[in-house]
Tab-separated table of C-alpha atoms and ligand atoms in Angstrom:
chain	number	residue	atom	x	y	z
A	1	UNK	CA	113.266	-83.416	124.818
A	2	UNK	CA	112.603	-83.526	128.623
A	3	UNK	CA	110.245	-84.955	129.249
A	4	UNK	CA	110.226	-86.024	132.780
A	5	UNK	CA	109.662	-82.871	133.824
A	6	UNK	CA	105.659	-83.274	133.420
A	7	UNK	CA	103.575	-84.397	136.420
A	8	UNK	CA	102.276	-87.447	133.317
A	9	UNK	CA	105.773	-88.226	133.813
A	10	UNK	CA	106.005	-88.192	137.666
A	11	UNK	CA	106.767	-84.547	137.815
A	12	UNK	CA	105.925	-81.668	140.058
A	13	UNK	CA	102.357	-80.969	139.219
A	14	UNK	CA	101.569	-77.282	137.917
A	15	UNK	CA	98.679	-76.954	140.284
A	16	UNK	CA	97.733	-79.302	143.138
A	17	UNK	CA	94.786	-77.347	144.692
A	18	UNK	CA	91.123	-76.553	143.333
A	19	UNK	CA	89.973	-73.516	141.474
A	20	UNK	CA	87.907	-70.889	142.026
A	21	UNK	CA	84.414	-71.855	142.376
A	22	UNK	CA	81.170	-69.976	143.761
A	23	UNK	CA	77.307	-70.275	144.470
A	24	UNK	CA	75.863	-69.219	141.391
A	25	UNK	CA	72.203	-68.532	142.964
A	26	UNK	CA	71.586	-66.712	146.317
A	27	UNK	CA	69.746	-64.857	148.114
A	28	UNK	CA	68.431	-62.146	145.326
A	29	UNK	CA	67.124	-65.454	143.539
A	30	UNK	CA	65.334	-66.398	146.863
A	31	UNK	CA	63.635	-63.472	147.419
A	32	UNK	CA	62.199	-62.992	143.613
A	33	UNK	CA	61.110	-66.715	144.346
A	34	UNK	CA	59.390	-66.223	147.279
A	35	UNK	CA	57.832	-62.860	145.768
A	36	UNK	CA	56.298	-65.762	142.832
A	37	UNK	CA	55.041	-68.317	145.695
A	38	UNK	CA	53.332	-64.596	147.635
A	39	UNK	CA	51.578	-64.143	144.089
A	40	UNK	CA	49.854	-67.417	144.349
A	41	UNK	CA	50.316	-67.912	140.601
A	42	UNK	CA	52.894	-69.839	138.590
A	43	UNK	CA	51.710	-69.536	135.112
A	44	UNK	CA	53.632	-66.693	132.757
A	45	UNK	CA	50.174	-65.475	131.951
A	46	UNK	CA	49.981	-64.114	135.112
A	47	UNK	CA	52.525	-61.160	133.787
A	48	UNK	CA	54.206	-60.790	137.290
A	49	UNK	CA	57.992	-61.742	136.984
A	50	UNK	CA	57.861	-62.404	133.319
A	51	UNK	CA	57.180	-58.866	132.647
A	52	UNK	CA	59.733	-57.486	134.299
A	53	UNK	CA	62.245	-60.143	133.418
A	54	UNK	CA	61.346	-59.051	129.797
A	55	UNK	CA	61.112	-54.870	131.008
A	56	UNK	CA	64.695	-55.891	132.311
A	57	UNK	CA	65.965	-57.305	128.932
A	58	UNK	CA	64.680	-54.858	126.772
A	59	UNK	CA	66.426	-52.114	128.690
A	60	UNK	CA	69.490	-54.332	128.841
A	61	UNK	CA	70.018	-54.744	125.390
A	62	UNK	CA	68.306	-51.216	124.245
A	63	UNK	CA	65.732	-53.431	121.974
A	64	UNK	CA	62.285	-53.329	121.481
A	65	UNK	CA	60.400	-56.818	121.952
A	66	UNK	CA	61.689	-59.960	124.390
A	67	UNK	CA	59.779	-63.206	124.413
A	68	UNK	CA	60.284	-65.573	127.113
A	69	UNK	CA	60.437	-69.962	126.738
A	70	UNK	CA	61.453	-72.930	127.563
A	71	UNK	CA	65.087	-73.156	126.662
A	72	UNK	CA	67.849	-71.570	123.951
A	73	UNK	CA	66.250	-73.958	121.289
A	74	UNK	CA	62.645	-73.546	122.284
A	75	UNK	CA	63.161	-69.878	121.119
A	76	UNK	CA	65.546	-70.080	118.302
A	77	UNK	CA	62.518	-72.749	116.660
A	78	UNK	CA	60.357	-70.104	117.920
A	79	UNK	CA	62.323	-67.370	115.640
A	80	UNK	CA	62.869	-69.555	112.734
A	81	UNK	CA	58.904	-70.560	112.963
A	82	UNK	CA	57.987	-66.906	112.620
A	83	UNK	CA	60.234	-66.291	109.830
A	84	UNK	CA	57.242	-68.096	107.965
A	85	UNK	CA	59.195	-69.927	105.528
A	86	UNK	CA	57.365	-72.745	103.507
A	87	UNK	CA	58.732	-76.661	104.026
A	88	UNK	CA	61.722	-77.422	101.739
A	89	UNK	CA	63.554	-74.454	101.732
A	90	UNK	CA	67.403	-74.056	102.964
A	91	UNK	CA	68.829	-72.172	106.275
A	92	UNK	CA	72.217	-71.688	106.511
A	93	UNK	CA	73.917	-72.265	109.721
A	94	UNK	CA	77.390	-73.636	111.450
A	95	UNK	CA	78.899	-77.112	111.591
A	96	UNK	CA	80.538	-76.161	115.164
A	97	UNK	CA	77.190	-75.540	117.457
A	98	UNK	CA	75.163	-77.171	119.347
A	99	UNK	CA	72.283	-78.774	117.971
A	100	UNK	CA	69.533	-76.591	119.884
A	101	UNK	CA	70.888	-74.292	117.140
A	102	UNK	CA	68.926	-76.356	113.936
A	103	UNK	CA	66.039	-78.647	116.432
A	104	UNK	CA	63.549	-75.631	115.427
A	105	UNK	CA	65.008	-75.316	111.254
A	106	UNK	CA	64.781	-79.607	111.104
A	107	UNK	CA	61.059	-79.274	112.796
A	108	UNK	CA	59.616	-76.955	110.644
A	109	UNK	CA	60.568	-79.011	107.653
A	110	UNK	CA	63.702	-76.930	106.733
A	111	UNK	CA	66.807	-78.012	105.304
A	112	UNK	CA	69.841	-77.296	107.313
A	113	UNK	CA	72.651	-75.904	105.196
A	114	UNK	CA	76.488	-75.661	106.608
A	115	UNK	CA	79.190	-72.832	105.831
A	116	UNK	CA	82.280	-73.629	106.830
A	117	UNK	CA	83.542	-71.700	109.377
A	118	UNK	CA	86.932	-69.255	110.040
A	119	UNK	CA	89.776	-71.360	111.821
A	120	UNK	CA	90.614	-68.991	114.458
A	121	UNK	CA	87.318	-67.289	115.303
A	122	UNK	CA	85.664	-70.674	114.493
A	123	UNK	CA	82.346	-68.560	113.357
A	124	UNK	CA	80.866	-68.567	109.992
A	125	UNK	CA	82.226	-65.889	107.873
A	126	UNK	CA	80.320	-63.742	104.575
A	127	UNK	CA	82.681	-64.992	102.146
A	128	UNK	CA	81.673	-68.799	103.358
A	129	UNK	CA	77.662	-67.908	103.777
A	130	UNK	CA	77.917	-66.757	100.230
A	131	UNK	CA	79.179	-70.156	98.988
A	132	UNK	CA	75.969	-71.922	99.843
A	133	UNK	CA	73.552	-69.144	99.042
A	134	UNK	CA	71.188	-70.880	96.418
A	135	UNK	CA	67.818	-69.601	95.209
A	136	UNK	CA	66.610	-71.408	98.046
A	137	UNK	CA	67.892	-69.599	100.781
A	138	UNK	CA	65.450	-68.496	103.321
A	139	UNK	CA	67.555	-67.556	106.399
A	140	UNK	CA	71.010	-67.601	108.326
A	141	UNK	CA	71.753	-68.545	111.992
A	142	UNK	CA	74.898	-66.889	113.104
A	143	UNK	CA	76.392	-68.776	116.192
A	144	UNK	CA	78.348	-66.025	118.223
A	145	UNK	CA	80.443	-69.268	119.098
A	146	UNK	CA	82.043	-68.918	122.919
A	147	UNK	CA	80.687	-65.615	122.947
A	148	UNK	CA	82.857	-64.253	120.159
A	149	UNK	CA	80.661	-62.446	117.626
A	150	UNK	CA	80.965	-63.204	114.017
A	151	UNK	CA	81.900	-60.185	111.771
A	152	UNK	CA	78.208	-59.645	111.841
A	153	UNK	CA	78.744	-55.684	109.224
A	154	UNK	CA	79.662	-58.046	106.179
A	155	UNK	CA	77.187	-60.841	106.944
A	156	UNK	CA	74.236	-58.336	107.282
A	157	UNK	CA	75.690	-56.783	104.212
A	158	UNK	CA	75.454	-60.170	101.920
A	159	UNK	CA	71.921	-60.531	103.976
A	160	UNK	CA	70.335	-57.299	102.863
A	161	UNK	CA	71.557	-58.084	99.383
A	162	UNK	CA	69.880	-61.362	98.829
A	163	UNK	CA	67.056	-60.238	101.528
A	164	UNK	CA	67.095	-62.821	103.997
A	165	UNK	CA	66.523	-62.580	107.485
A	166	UNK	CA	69.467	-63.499	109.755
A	167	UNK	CA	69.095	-65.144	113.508
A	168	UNK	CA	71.574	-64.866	116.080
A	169	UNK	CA	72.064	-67.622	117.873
A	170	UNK	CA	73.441	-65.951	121.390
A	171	UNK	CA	73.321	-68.966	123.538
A	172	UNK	CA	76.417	-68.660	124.428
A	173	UNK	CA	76.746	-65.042	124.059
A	174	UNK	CA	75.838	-62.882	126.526
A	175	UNK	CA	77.256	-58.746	126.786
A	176	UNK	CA	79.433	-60.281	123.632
A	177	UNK	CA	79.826	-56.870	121.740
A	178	UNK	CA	80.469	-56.377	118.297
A	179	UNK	CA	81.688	-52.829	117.183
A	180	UNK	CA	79.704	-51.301	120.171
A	181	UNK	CA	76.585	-53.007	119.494
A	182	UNK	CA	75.785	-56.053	121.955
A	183	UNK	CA	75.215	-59.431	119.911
A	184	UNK	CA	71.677	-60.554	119.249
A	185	UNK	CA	70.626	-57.012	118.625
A	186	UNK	CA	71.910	-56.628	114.978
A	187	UNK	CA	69.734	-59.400	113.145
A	188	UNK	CA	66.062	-59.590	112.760
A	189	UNK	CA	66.195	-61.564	116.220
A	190	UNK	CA	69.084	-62.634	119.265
A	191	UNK	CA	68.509	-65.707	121.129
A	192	UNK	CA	69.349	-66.549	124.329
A	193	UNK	CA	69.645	-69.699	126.286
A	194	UNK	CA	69.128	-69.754	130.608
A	195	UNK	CA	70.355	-73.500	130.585
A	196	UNK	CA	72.065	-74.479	134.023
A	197	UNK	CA	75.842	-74.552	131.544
A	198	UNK	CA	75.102	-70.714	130.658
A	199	UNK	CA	76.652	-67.520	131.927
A	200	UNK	CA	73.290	-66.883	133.202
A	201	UNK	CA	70.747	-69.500	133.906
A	202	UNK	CA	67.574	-70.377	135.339
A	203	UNK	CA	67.875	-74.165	135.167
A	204	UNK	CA	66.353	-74.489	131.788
A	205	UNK	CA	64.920	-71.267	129.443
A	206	UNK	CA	65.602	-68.911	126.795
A	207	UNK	CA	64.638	-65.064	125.557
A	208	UNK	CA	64.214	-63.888	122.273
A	209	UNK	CA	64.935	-60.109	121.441
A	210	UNK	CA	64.364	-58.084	118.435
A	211	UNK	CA	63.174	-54.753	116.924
A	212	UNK	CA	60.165	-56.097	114.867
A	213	UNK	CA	57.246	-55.897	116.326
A	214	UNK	CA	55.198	-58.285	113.910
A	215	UNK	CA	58.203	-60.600	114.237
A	216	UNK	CA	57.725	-60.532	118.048
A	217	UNK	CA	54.304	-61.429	118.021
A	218	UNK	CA	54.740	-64.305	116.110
A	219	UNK	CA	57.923	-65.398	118.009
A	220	UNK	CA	55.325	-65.341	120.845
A	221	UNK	CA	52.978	-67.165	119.326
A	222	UNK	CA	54.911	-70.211	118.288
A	223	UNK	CA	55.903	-70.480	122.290
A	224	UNK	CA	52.444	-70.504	123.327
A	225	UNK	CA	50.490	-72.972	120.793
A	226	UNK	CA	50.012	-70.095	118.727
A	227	UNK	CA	46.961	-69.214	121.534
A	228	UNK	CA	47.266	-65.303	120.167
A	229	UNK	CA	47.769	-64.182	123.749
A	230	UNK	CA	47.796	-60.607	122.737
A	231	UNK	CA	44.337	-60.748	120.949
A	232	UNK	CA	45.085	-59.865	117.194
A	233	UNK	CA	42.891	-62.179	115.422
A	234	UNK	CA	45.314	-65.348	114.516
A	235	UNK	CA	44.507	-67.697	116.741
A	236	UNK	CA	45.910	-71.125	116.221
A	237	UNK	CA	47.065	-69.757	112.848
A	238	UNK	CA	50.371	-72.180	112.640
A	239	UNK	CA	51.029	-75.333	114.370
A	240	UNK	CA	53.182	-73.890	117.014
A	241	UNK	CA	54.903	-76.504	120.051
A	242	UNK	CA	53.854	-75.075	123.807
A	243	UNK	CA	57.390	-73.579	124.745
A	244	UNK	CA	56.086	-71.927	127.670
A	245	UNK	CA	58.473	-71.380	131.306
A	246	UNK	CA	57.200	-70.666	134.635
A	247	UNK	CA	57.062	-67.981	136.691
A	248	UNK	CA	59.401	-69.712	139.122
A	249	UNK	CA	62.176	-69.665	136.529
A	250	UNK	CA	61.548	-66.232	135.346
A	251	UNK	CA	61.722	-65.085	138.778
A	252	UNK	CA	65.187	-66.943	139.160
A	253	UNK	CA	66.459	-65.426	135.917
A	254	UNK	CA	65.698	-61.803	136.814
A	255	UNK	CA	67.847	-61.977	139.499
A	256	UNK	CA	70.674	-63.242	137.068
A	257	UNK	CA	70.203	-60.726	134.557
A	258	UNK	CA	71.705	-57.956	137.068
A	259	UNK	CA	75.137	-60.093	136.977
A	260	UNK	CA	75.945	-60.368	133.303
A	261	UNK	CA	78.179	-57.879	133.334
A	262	UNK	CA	80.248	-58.862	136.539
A	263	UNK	CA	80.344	-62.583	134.808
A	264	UNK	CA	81.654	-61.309	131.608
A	265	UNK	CA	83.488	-58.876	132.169
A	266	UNK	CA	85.855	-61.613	134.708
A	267	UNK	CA	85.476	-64.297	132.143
A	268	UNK	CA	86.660	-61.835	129.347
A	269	UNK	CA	89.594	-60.700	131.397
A	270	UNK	CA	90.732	-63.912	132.185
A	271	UNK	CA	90.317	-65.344	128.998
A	272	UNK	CA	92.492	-62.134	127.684
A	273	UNK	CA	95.282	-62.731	130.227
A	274	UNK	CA	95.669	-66.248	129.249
A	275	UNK	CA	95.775	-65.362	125.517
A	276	UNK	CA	98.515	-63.152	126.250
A	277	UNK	CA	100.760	-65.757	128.473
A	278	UNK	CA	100.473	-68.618	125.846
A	279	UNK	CA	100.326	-66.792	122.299
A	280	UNK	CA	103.814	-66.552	122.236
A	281	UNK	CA	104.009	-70.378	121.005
A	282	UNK	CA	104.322	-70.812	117.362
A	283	UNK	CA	102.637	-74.743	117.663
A	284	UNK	CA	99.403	-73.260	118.779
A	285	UNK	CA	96.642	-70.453	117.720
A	286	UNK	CA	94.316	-68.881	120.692
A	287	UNK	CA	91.458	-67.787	119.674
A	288	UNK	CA	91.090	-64.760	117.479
A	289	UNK	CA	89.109	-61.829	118.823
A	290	UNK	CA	88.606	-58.851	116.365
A	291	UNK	CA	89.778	-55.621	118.258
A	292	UNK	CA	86.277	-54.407	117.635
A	293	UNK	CA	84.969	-57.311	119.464
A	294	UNK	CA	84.603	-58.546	122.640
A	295	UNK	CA	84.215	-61.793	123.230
A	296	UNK	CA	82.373	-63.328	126.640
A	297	UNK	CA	84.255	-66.440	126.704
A	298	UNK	CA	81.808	-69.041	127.345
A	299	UNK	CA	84.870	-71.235	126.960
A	300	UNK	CA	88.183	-71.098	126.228
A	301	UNK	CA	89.677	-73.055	123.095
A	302	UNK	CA	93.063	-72.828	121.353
A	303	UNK	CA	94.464	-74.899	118.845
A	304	UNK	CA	97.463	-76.998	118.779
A	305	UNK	CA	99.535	-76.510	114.679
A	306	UNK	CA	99.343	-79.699	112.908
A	307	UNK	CA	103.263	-80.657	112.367
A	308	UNK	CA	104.051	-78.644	115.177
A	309	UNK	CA	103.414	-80.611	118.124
A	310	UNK	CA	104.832	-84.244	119.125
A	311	UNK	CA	102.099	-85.866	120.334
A	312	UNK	CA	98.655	-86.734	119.496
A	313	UNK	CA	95.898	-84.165	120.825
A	314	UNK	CA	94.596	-86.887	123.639
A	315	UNK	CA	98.172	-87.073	124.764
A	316	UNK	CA	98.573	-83.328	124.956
A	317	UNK	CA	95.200	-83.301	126.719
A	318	UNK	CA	96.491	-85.685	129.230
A	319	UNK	CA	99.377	-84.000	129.754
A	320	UNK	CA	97.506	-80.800	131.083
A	321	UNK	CA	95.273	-83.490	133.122
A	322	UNK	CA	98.325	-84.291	135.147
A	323	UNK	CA	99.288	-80.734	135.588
A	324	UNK	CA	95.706	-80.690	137.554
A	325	UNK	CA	94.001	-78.708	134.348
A	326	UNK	CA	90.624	-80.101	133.815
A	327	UNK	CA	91.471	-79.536	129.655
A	328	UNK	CA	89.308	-81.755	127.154
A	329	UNK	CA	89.809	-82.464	123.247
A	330	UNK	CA	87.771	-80.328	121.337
A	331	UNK	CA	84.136	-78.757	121.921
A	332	UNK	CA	81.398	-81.034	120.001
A	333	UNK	CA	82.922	-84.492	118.943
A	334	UNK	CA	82.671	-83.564	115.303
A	335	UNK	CA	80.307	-80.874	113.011
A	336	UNK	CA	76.897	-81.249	113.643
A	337	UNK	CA	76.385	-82.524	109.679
A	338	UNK	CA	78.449	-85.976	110.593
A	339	UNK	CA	76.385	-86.979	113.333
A	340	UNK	CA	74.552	-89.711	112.459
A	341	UNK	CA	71.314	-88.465	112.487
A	342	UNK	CA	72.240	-86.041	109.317
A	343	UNK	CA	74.788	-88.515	107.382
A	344	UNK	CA	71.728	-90.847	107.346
A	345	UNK	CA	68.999	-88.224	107.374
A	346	UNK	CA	66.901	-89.833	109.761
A	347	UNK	CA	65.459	-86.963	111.058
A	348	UNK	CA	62.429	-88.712	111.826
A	349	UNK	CA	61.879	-92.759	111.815
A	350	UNK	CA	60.551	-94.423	108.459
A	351	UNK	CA	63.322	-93.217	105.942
A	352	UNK	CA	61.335	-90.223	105.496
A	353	UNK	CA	62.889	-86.914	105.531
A	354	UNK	CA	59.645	-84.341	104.948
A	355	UNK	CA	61.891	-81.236	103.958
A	356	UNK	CA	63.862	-83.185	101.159
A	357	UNK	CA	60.107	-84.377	99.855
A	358	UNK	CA	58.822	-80.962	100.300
A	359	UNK	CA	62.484	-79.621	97.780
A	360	UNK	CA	61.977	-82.005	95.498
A	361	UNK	CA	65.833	-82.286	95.195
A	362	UNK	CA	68.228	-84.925	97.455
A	363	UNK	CA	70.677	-83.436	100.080
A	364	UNK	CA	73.638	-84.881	101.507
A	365	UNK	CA	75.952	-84.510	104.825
A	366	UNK	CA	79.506	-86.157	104.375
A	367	UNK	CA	83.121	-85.777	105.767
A	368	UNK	CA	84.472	-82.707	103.460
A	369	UNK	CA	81.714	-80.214	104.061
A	370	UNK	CA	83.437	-78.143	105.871
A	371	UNK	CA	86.930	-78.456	106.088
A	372	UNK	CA	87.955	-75.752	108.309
A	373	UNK	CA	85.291	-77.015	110.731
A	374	UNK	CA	86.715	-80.460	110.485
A	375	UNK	CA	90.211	-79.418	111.473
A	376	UNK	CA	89.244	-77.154	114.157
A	377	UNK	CA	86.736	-79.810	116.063
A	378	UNK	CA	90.424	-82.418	115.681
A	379	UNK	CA	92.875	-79.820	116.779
A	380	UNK	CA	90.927	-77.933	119.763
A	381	UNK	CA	92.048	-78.024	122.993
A	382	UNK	CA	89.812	-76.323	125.202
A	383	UNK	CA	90.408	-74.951	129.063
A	384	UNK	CA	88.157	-73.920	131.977
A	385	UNK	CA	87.361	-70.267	132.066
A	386	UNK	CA	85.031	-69.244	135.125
A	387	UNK	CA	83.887	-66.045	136.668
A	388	UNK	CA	85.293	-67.587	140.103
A	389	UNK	CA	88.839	-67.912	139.169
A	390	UNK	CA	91.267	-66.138	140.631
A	391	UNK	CA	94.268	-64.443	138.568
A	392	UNK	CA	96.712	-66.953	140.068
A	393	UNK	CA	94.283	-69.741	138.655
A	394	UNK	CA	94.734	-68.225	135.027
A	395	UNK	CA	98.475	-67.964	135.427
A	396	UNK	CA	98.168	-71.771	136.535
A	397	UNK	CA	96.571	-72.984	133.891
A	398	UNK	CA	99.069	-70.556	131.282
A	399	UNK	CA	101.944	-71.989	133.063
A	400	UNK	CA	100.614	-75.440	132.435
A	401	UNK	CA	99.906	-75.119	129.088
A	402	UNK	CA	103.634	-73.593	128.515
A	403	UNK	CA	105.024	-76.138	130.596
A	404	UNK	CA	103.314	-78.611	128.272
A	405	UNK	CA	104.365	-77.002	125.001
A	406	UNK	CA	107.836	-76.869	125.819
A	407	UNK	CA	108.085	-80.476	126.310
A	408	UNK	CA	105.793	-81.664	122.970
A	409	UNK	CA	106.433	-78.704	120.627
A	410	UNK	CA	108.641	-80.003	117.372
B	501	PLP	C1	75.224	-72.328	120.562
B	501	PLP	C2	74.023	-72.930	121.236
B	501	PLP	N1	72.831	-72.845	120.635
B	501	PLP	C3	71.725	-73.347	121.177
B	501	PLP	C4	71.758	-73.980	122.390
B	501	PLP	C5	70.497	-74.553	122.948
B	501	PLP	O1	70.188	-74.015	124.189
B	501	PLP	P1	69.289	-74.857	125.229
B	501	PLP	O2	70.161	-75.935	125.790
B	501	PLP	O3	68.871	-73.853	126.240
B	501	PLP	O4	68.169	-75.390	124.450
B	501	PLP	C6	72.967	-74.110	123.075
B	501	PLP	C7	73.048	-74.826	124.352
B	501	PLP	O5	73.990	-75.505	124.665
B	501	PLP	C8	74.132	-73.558	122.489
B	501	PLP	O6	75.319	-73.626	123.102
């Protein structure tokens, strides 16, 4: 083994100047800004920007309704919320997301459930939603992780047969297509997230789509204290949190919106041309991509082969470091269900867990849920991917990660 050959080892580095990078607001943000301050009104309710942010969405994604709050998991508690499910009953969702995905399922008194998920796509499959179906099942969250969609014809397909409703969770999804159909417009309701890490942002927000219009109204309910701002006679029906965003920011993401498809489409290119410079090496797997799919590559995140590599993953990770990669261990530092907070169930402070009282029956989170999950989280490598990078800065970080394989593979 060479190994003096890496820049770790005092070795030429792979890449000693900085990436692409890029303004991600400008002056089309400016001038829907200034249009907000000319209105004299910052409030949603007056319907200026928001409505054509929303006009803009629905035409985007060919879907009916879009509802407008305060972040990705303002609207996904929104979603669940409307889904009207009693306290005590069980959602299914993934180990590998972030937690915005199950704030809204652990506030309305619902018990989070977790399906392993697939250890190249690292989504939740059918076959491992099925294994936790129980008579209590009340609704899935799909996490399009990265922007990769989950097989979403066989999950609607289990869905339909036990009739429950399925969210996508799209945060990090936008223009991700599945068989020709963009993600978040396949289950009862896509949500989106505008936070300032997104492929679109607006500082902080989130959208909700869908096709049902009773659905929507509720959606937009629960973001607006359940106020019944279209007049139908429920006011203050629910207990709903006040999820509301400004006009500022819906001016800001409206611009945005027109550059989703210049964002992805780099980001998916990139992310393909990398894939096809390092798959070649048997000690690691790049992430699977169905040829039906099309994943946005939020991020980019391979796996190094137990037994296959010499080195530990932190090594590896500094290895890439020294090449001038800015490469990190893993996504989320483990599933969501060994985070303290769920091992010890304190949900809220007291001991008291309100969805487990409301079951009537004792849950429990514990190393060994999900195995798959577990693996992937300790063997994930992931790289920058960025709508600014140039190809030579894709080849640079390939060449890098080759250069790093061919000194640590066994
Ligand atoms: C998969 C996923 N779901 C939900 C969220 C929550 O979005 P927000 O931060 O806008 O609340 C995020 C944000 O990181 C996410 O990545």
């Amino acid at each position: 083994m060479n190994i003096g050959n890496l820049a770790i080892n005092g070795g030429p580095k792979t890449r000693e100047t900085p990436f692409g990078s890029g303004a991600r607001y400008g002056e089309t943000e400016k001038k829907e800004i200034m249009e907000v301050l000319a209105n004299d009104r910052l409030s949603y309710w007056s319907k200026f920007k928001v409505n054509s942010f929303c006009d803009r969405v629905k035409e985007y994604f060919s879907c009916g309704y879009c509802a407008g709050g305060s972040s990705g998991s303002a609207v996904i508690h929104a979603a669940v919320a409307a889904l009207e499910i009693p306290p005590g009953y069980e959602v299914i969702s993934s180990p590998i997301t972030d937690i915005g995905t199950l704030i809204g399922v652990l506030y309305q008194n619902l018990i989070p459930v977790f399906a392993d998920v697939d250890p190249h796509t690292y989504n939740l499959t059918a076959e491992s939603i099925r294994s936790r179906i129980t008579d209590r099942t009340r609704a899935i969250i799909v996490v399009h992780l990265a922007g990769n969609p989950c097989e979403m014809d066989e999950i609607m397909e289990l869905a339909r047969e036990y009739k429950i409703p399925v969210i996508e969770d799209c945060a990090q999804a936008y223009n991700s297509i599945y068989k020709g159909r963009k993600a978040g417009t396949i289950g009862s309701a896509g949500c989106f997230s505008l936070n300032e890490s997104k492929h679109i942002s607006c500082g902080d927000g989130g959208f909700a789509i869908t096709d049902d219009e009773e659905l929507f109204y509720r959606i937009h309910n629960y973001l607006d204290k359940y106020y019944d701002r279209f007049q139908r006679g429920n006011r203050m029906f629910r207990l709903a949190p006040c999820y509301r965003l400004s006009e500022l920011q819906y001016a800001v993401a409206l611009a945005q919106l027109d550059k989703i498809d210049a964002i992805t489409d780099t980001r998916a290119r990139h992310a393909e041309s990398l894939t096809r410079q390092i798959e070649h090496n048997a000690a690691i797997s790049v992430p699977k991509v169905y040829p039906h799919s099309r994943s946005s590559f939020w991020f980019y995140m391979f796996r190094l082969i137990p037994g296959k590599i010499s080195c530990s993953i932190n090594d590896f990770v500094k290895a890439l470091n020294a090449e001038g990669i800015s490469a990190v261990a893993g996504y989320i530092p483990r599933p969501i269900y060994l985070e303290k907070m769920f091992t010890e169930k304190a949900f809220f402070p007291g001991g008291v867990w309100p969805a487990e009282l409301a079951a009537g029956k004792t849950y429990t989170y514990e190393p060994g849920l999900c195995p798959a999950a577990e693996e992937v989280l300790t063997s994930a490598v992931r790289v920058p991917v960025s709508e600014f990078f140039t190809s030579r800065d894709v080849d640079d970080i390939a060449a890098a990660i080759n250069k790093v394989l061919a000194v640590y593979r066994k």
